[in-house]
Short mmCIF file of C-alpha atoms in Angstrom, two decimals:
data_model
loop_
_atom_site.label_atom_id
_atom_site.label_comp_id
_atom_site.label_asym_id
_atom_site.label_seq_id
_atom_site.Cartn_x
_atom_site.Cartn_y
_atom_site.Cartn_z
CA MET S 587 -35.85 -44.01 -12.96
CA GLN S 588 -32.38 -44.59 -11.54
CA PRO S 589 -30.57 -42.80 -14.41
CA PHE S 590 -33.00 -39.89 -14.09
CA ARG S 591 -32.36 -39.57 -10.36
CA LEU S 592 -28.60 -39.72 -10.95
CA ALA S 593 -28.82 -37.02 -13.62
CA PHE S 594 -30.93 -34.88 -11.29
CA ILE S 595 -28.45 -35.24 -8.43
CA LEU S 596 -25.56 -34.35 -10.74
CA ALA S 597 -27.41 -31.29 -12.02
CA VAL S 598 -28.14 -30.08 -8.49
CA THR S 599 -24.51 -30.65 -7.50
CA ILE S 600 -23.23 -28.67 -10.48
CA VAL S 601 -25.58 -25.77 -9.77
CA THR S 602 -24.56 -25.78 -6.11
CA VAL S 603 -20.85 -25.74 -6.97
CA LEU S 604 -21.34 -22.95 -9.50
CA THR S 605 -23.40 -20.91 -7.05
CA PHE S 606 -20.77 -21.37 -4.34
CA SER S 607 -17.99 -20.39 -6.72
CA LEU S 608 -19.82 -17.27 -7.84
CA SER S 609 -20.56 -16.23 -4.27
CA GLN S 610 -16.92 -16.72 -3.37
CA ALA S 611 -15.76 -14.71 -6.37
CA ALA S 612 -18.10 -11.88 -5.39
CA GLU S 613 -16.61 -11.49 -1.91
CA VAL S 614 -13.76 -9.08 -1.19
CA ARG S 615 -11.93 -9.18 2.14
CA ILE S 616 -10.08 -6.01 3.08
CA SER S 617 -7.74 -5.67 6.06
CA ALA S 618 -7.31 -1.98 6.88
CA ALA S 619 -5.73 0.16 9.58
CA ALA S 620 -8.22 1.21 12.27
CA SER S 621 -7.82 4.89 11.35
CA MET S 622 -9.28 4.06 7.92
CA THR S 623 -12.54 2.64 9.35
CA ASN S 624 -14.92 5.43 8.34
CA VAL S 625 -13.30 6.00 4.96
CA ILE S 626 -13.42 2.32 4.02
CA HIS S 627 -17.06 2.04 5.10
CA GLU S 628 -18.04 4.93 2.83
CA LEU S 629 -15.86 3.83 -0.08
CA SER S 630 -17.25 0.31 0.24
CA ALA S 631 -20.83 1.59 0.20
CA GLN S 632 -20.16 3.61 -2.94
CA PHE S 633 -18.45 0.66 -4.62
CA VAL S 634 -21.22 -1.81 -3.75
CA ALA S 635 -23.81 0.63 -5.09
CA GLN S 636 -22.14 0.21 -8.47
CA HIS S 637 -21.40 -3.51 -7.96
CA PRO S 638 -24.46 -4.89 -6.11
CA ASP S 639 -23.32 -8.50 -6.47
CA VAL S 640 -20.15 -7.85 -4.47
CA THR S 641 -19.92 -8.31 -0.70
CA ILE S 642 -17.09 -6.48 1.06
CA VAL S 643 -15.87 -7.97 4.34
CA PRO S 644 -13.73 -5.44 6.27
CA ASN S 645 -11.28 -6.28 9.01
CA PHE S 646 -10.02 -3.26 10.96
CA GLY S 647 -7.20 -3.20 13.48
CA PRO S 648 -3.59 -2.19 14.10
CA SER S 649 -1.51 -2.35 10.92
CA GLY S 650 1.07 -4.63 12.51
CA GLY S 651 -1.53 -7.06 13.80
CA LEU S 652 -3.22 -7.23 10.41
CA ALA S 653 0.11 -7.84 8.67
CA LYS S 654 0.84 -10.70 11.04
CA GLN S 655 -2.59 -12.19 10.34
CA ILE S 656 -1.82 -12.16 6.62
CA GLN S 657 1.57 -13.74 7.31
CA GLN S 658 -0.21 -16.53 9.14
CA GLY S 659 -2.58 -17.19 6.25
CA ALA S 660 -5.66 -15.21 7.26
CA PRO S 661 -7.90 -14.51 4.23
CA ALA S 662 -7.39 -11.01 2.82
CA ASP S 663 -7.62 -9.60 -0.70
CA LEU S 664 -6.56 -6.05 0.08
CA TYR S 665 -4.27 -4.65 2.77
CA ILE S 666 -4.11 -1.01 3.87
CA SER S 667 -1.45 0.00 6.39
CA ALA S 668 -0.97 3.24 8.32
CA ASN S 669 2.75 3.15 7.61
CA THR S 670 5.12 1.77 5.01
CA LYS S 671 6.99 -0.56 7.38
CA TRP S 672 4.34 -3.27 7.59
CA MET S 673 3.56 -3.07 3.89
CA LYS S 674 7.25 -3.50 3.07
CA LEU S 675 7.36 -6.56 5.30
CA LEU S 676 4.57 -8.23 3.30
CA VAL S 677 6.06 -7.11 -0.02
CA ASP S 678 9.43 -8.61 0.94
CA GLU S 679 7.71 -11.87 1.82
CA LYS S 680 5.91 -11.82 -1.55
CA LEU S 681 2.52 -11.66 0.16
CA ILE S 682 1.61 -8.51 -1.79
CA ALA S 683 1.11 -8.80 -5.55
CA PRO S 684 3.95 -7.15 -7.52
CA GLY S 685 3.24 -3.65 -8.75
CA THR S 686 0.16 -3.08 -6.59
CA LYS S 687 1.67 -1.24 -3.61
CA ALA S 688 0.64 2.42 -3.79
CA ILE S 689 0.47 5.27 -1.27
CA PHE S 690 -2.94 6.90 -1.60
CA ALA S 691 -3.33 9.09 1.51
CA TYR S 692 -1.48 10.91 4.29
CA ASN S 693 -2.34 11.87 7.86
CA SER S 694 -0.83 13.81 10.76
CA LEU S 695 -0.53 13.38 14.52
CA VAL S 696 -2.30 15.43 17.19
CA PHE S 697 -2.68 15.28 20.97
CA VAL S 698 -6.26 15.38 22.23
CA GLY S 699 -7.82 15.73 25.66
CA GLN S 700 -10.58 17.35 27.68
CA HIS S 701 -11.23 21.07 27.32
CA GLU S 702 -9.98 21.97 30.78
CA LYS S 703 -6.49 20.63 30.11
CA ARG S 704 -3.96 23.44 29.68
CA ILE S 705 -1.55 21.50 27.50
CA THR S 706 -0.15 23.19 24.41
CA ALA S 707 3.06 21.32 23.54
CA LEU S 708 4.99 18.09 24.03
CA ALA S 709 7.05 19.79 26.74
CA ASP S 710 3.90 20.03 28.91
CA LEU S 711 3.23 16.27 28.93
CA PRO S 712 5.21 15.46 32.12
CA GLU S 713 2.53 17.44 33.99
CA LEU S 714 -0.04 14.76 33.08
CA GLU S 715 -0.61 11.44 34.83
CA ARG S 716 -2.15 9.26 32.11
CA ILE S 717 -1.21 9.60 28.44
CA GLY S 718 -2.86 7.38 25.84
CA ILE S 719 -0.70 6.00 23.05
CA GLY S 720 -1.10 3.14 20.61
CA THR S 721 1.23 0.25 21.46
CA PRO S 722 4.35 1.26 19.48
CA THR S 723 5.30 -2.30 18.54
CA SER S 724 2.13 -2.84 16.50
CA VAL S 725 0.22 0.45 16.16
CA PRO S 726 1.66 2.96 13.66
CA ALA S 727 0.09 5.94 15.46
CA GLY S 728 1.94 4.79 18.57
CA GLN S 729 5.16 4.39 16.61
CA TYR S 730 4.91 7.94 15.28
CA ALA S 731 4.06 9.28 18.75
CA ALA S 732 7.00 7.42 20.31
CA GLN S 733 9.25 8.78 17.57
CA ALA S 734 8.16 12.35 18.36
CA LEU S 735 8.57 11.80 22.10
CA ARG S 736 12.07 10.37 21.62
CA ALA S 737 13.02 13.31 19.42
CA SER S 738 11.87 15.56 22.27
CA GLY S 739 13.75 13.55 24.89
CA LEU S 740 10.54 12.60 26.71
CA TYR S 741 9.77 8.99 25.83
CA ASP S 742 11.95 7.20 28.40
CA GLN S 743 10.91 9.60 31.13
CA LEU S 744 7.19 9.08 30.52
CA LEU S 745 7.56 5.32 30.06
CA LYS S 746 9.58 4.79 33.24
CA SER S 747 7.18 6.92 35.27
CA GLY S 748 4.29 4.69 34.15
CA LYS S 749 2.38 7.53 32.55
CA LEU S 750 1.96 5.93 29.12
CA VAL S 751 -1.30 4.01 28.75
CA MET S 752 -0.97 1.54 25.87
CA ALA S 753 -3.93 1.15 23.50
CA LYS S 754 -4.54 -1.74 21.09
CA ASP S 755 -5.13 0.70 18.22
CA VAL S 756 -5.55 4.42 17.57
CA ARG S 757 -9.33 4.29 17.98
CA GLN S 758 -8.96 2.92 21.50
CA ALA S 759 -6.52 5.72 22.33
CA LEU S 760 -9.13 8.18 21.04
CA ILE S 761 -11.87 6.65 23.20
CA TYR S 762 -9.63 6.86 26.28
CA ALA S 763 -9.23 10.62 25.79
CA ASP S 764 -12.82 11.28 24.77
CA ARG S 765 -14.15 9.52 27.87
CA GLY S 766 -11.62 11.20 30.13
CA GLU S 767 -9.99 7.87 30.96
CA THR S 768 -6.65 9.46 30.08
CA ASP S 769 -5.54 13.06 30.48
CA GLY S 770 -4.88 13.03 26.76
CA SER S 771 -3.96 10.75 23.87
CA PHE S 772 -1.95 10.74 20.68
CA VAL S 773 -4.23 10.15 17.69
CA TYR S 774 -4.41 10.99 14.03
CA LYS S 775 -5.94 14.29 13.03
CA THR S 776 -8.63 12.40 11.11
CA ASP S 777 -9.64 10.48 14.24
CA ALA S 778 -9.96 13.74 16.18
CA MET S 779 -12.90 14.60 13.91
CA LEU S 780 -14.86 11.85 15.67
CA MET S 781 -14.52 13.23 19.21
CA THR S 782 -17.63 14.12 21.18
CA SER S 783 -16.19 15.76 24.31
CA ALA S 784 -12.42 16.05 23.90
CA LYS S 785 -10.60 18.58 21.71
CA ILE S 786 -7.27 18.92 19.95
CA LEU S 787 -4.84 20.33 22.51
CA PHE S 788 -1.95 20.67 20.06
CA GLU S 789 -0.62 19.36 16.78
CA VAL S 790 2.57 17.32 17.02
CA PRO S 791 5.33 19.01 14.97
CA GLN S 792 5.64 16.99 11.77
CA ASN S 793 9.42 17.32 11.71
CA LEU S 794 9.56 15.04 14.77
CA TYR S 795 8.16 11.92 13.09
CA ASP S 796 8.10 10.21 9.71
CA PRO S 797 5.33 11.09 7.23
CA VAL S 798 2.12 9.21 8.04
CA ALA S 799 1.65 7.47 4.71
CA TYR S 800 -1.11 4.96 3.86
CA PRO S 801 -0.07 2.31 1.33
CA ILE S 802 -2.57 -0.07 -0.23
CA GLY S 803 -1.82 -3.34 -1.96
CA LEU S 804 -3.50 -6.42 -3.37
CA THR S 805 -2.46 -9.57 -1.58
CA SER S 806 -1.09 -12.47 -3.60
CA SER S 807 -4.46 -14.21 -3.42
CA GLY S 808 -6.39 -10.99 -3.93
CA ALA S 809 -4.68 -10.40 -7.27
CA ALA S 810 -6.68 -13.34 -8.64
CA ASN S 811 -9.97 -11.87 -7.39
CA ILE S 812 -11.54 -9.73 -10.14
CA GLU S 813 -13.76 -7.85 -7.69
CA ALA S 814 -10.81 -7.15 -5.37
CA LYS S 815 -8.89 -5.68 -8.29
CA ALA S 816 -11.90 -3.52 -9.15
CA LEU S 817 -12.15 -2.25 -5.55
CA TYR S 818 -8.41 -1.54 -5.52
CA ASP S 819 -8.73 0.49 -8.73
CA TYR S 820 -11.64 2.42 -7.23
CA ILE S 821 -9.83 3.29 -3.98
CA VAL S 822 -6.86 4.78 -5.87
CA SER S 823 -9.09 6.56 -8.41
CA PRO S 824 -9.73 10.33 -8.65
CA GLU S 825 -13.38 9.66 -7.73
CA ALA S 826 -12.40 8.16 -4.37
CA LYS S 827 -10.06 11.04 -3.52
CA THR S 828 -13.02 13.32 -2.80
CA ILE S 829 -14.32 10.92 -0.15
CA ILE S 830 -10.86 10.36 1.32
CA ALA S 831 -10.26 14.12 1.61
CA LYS S 832 -13.70 14.63 3.18
CA HIS S 833 -12.56 12.48 6.10
CA GLY S 834 -9.56 14.73 6.72
CA PHE S 835 -6.81 12.84 4.92
CA SER S 836 -4.31 14.52 2.64
CA ILE S 837 -4.33 13.09 -0.85
CA ALA S 838 -1.24 11.46 -2.30
CA SER S 839 -0.22 12.77 -5.71
CA HIS S 840 0.94 10.16 -8.20
#
């Protein structure tokens, strides 16, 4: 009886370990810029429909904050940034698998606010009292906005006058403007598609800031995850481009 019980316990243990391993292998963790939220949700749904055994765990936030999480060892198989700076940081630290960094989409910057606002250009911003902007030190949308404001000679003036309202990410800046909590906010053109009461007041001239490029990469640990590699291949595939473009992004040509 004792040998039988021992064999039974060993069998259960082996099955448990195998089940755990399989469930782990079928999980993909993706850290993506907040402006990619809707796109990633739809791409994930399409991918899971073809790979029903895979669970995708998204983590959305400011690109800089996500990069720092990965630096500190947070679990992530895929990383999508809203600029090349944070991706380069992880590549330089060998936290992104070699040969997997690829730009797959582009965006542009707009200024949004309530319909009654008569604002048509950057030069009109000093007339406002509260201007939403992603925190430039960690939010790419805020970095691009600050770059455009500096090029226009307005950033220091608006900052010193206390008119800039810092947001934790671009979606928060959008909410501020849509709820009327700011007179207007800098957001991506794709985010403006989600507004319910605000409108685009003007498009920020693209010659005033760097191209808004979205690089994707497999993390060092993600490169060993077969499902993560499959999701990566899907996101950069021609099939996914249709979904990405539907959400207002420009498609990167390779």
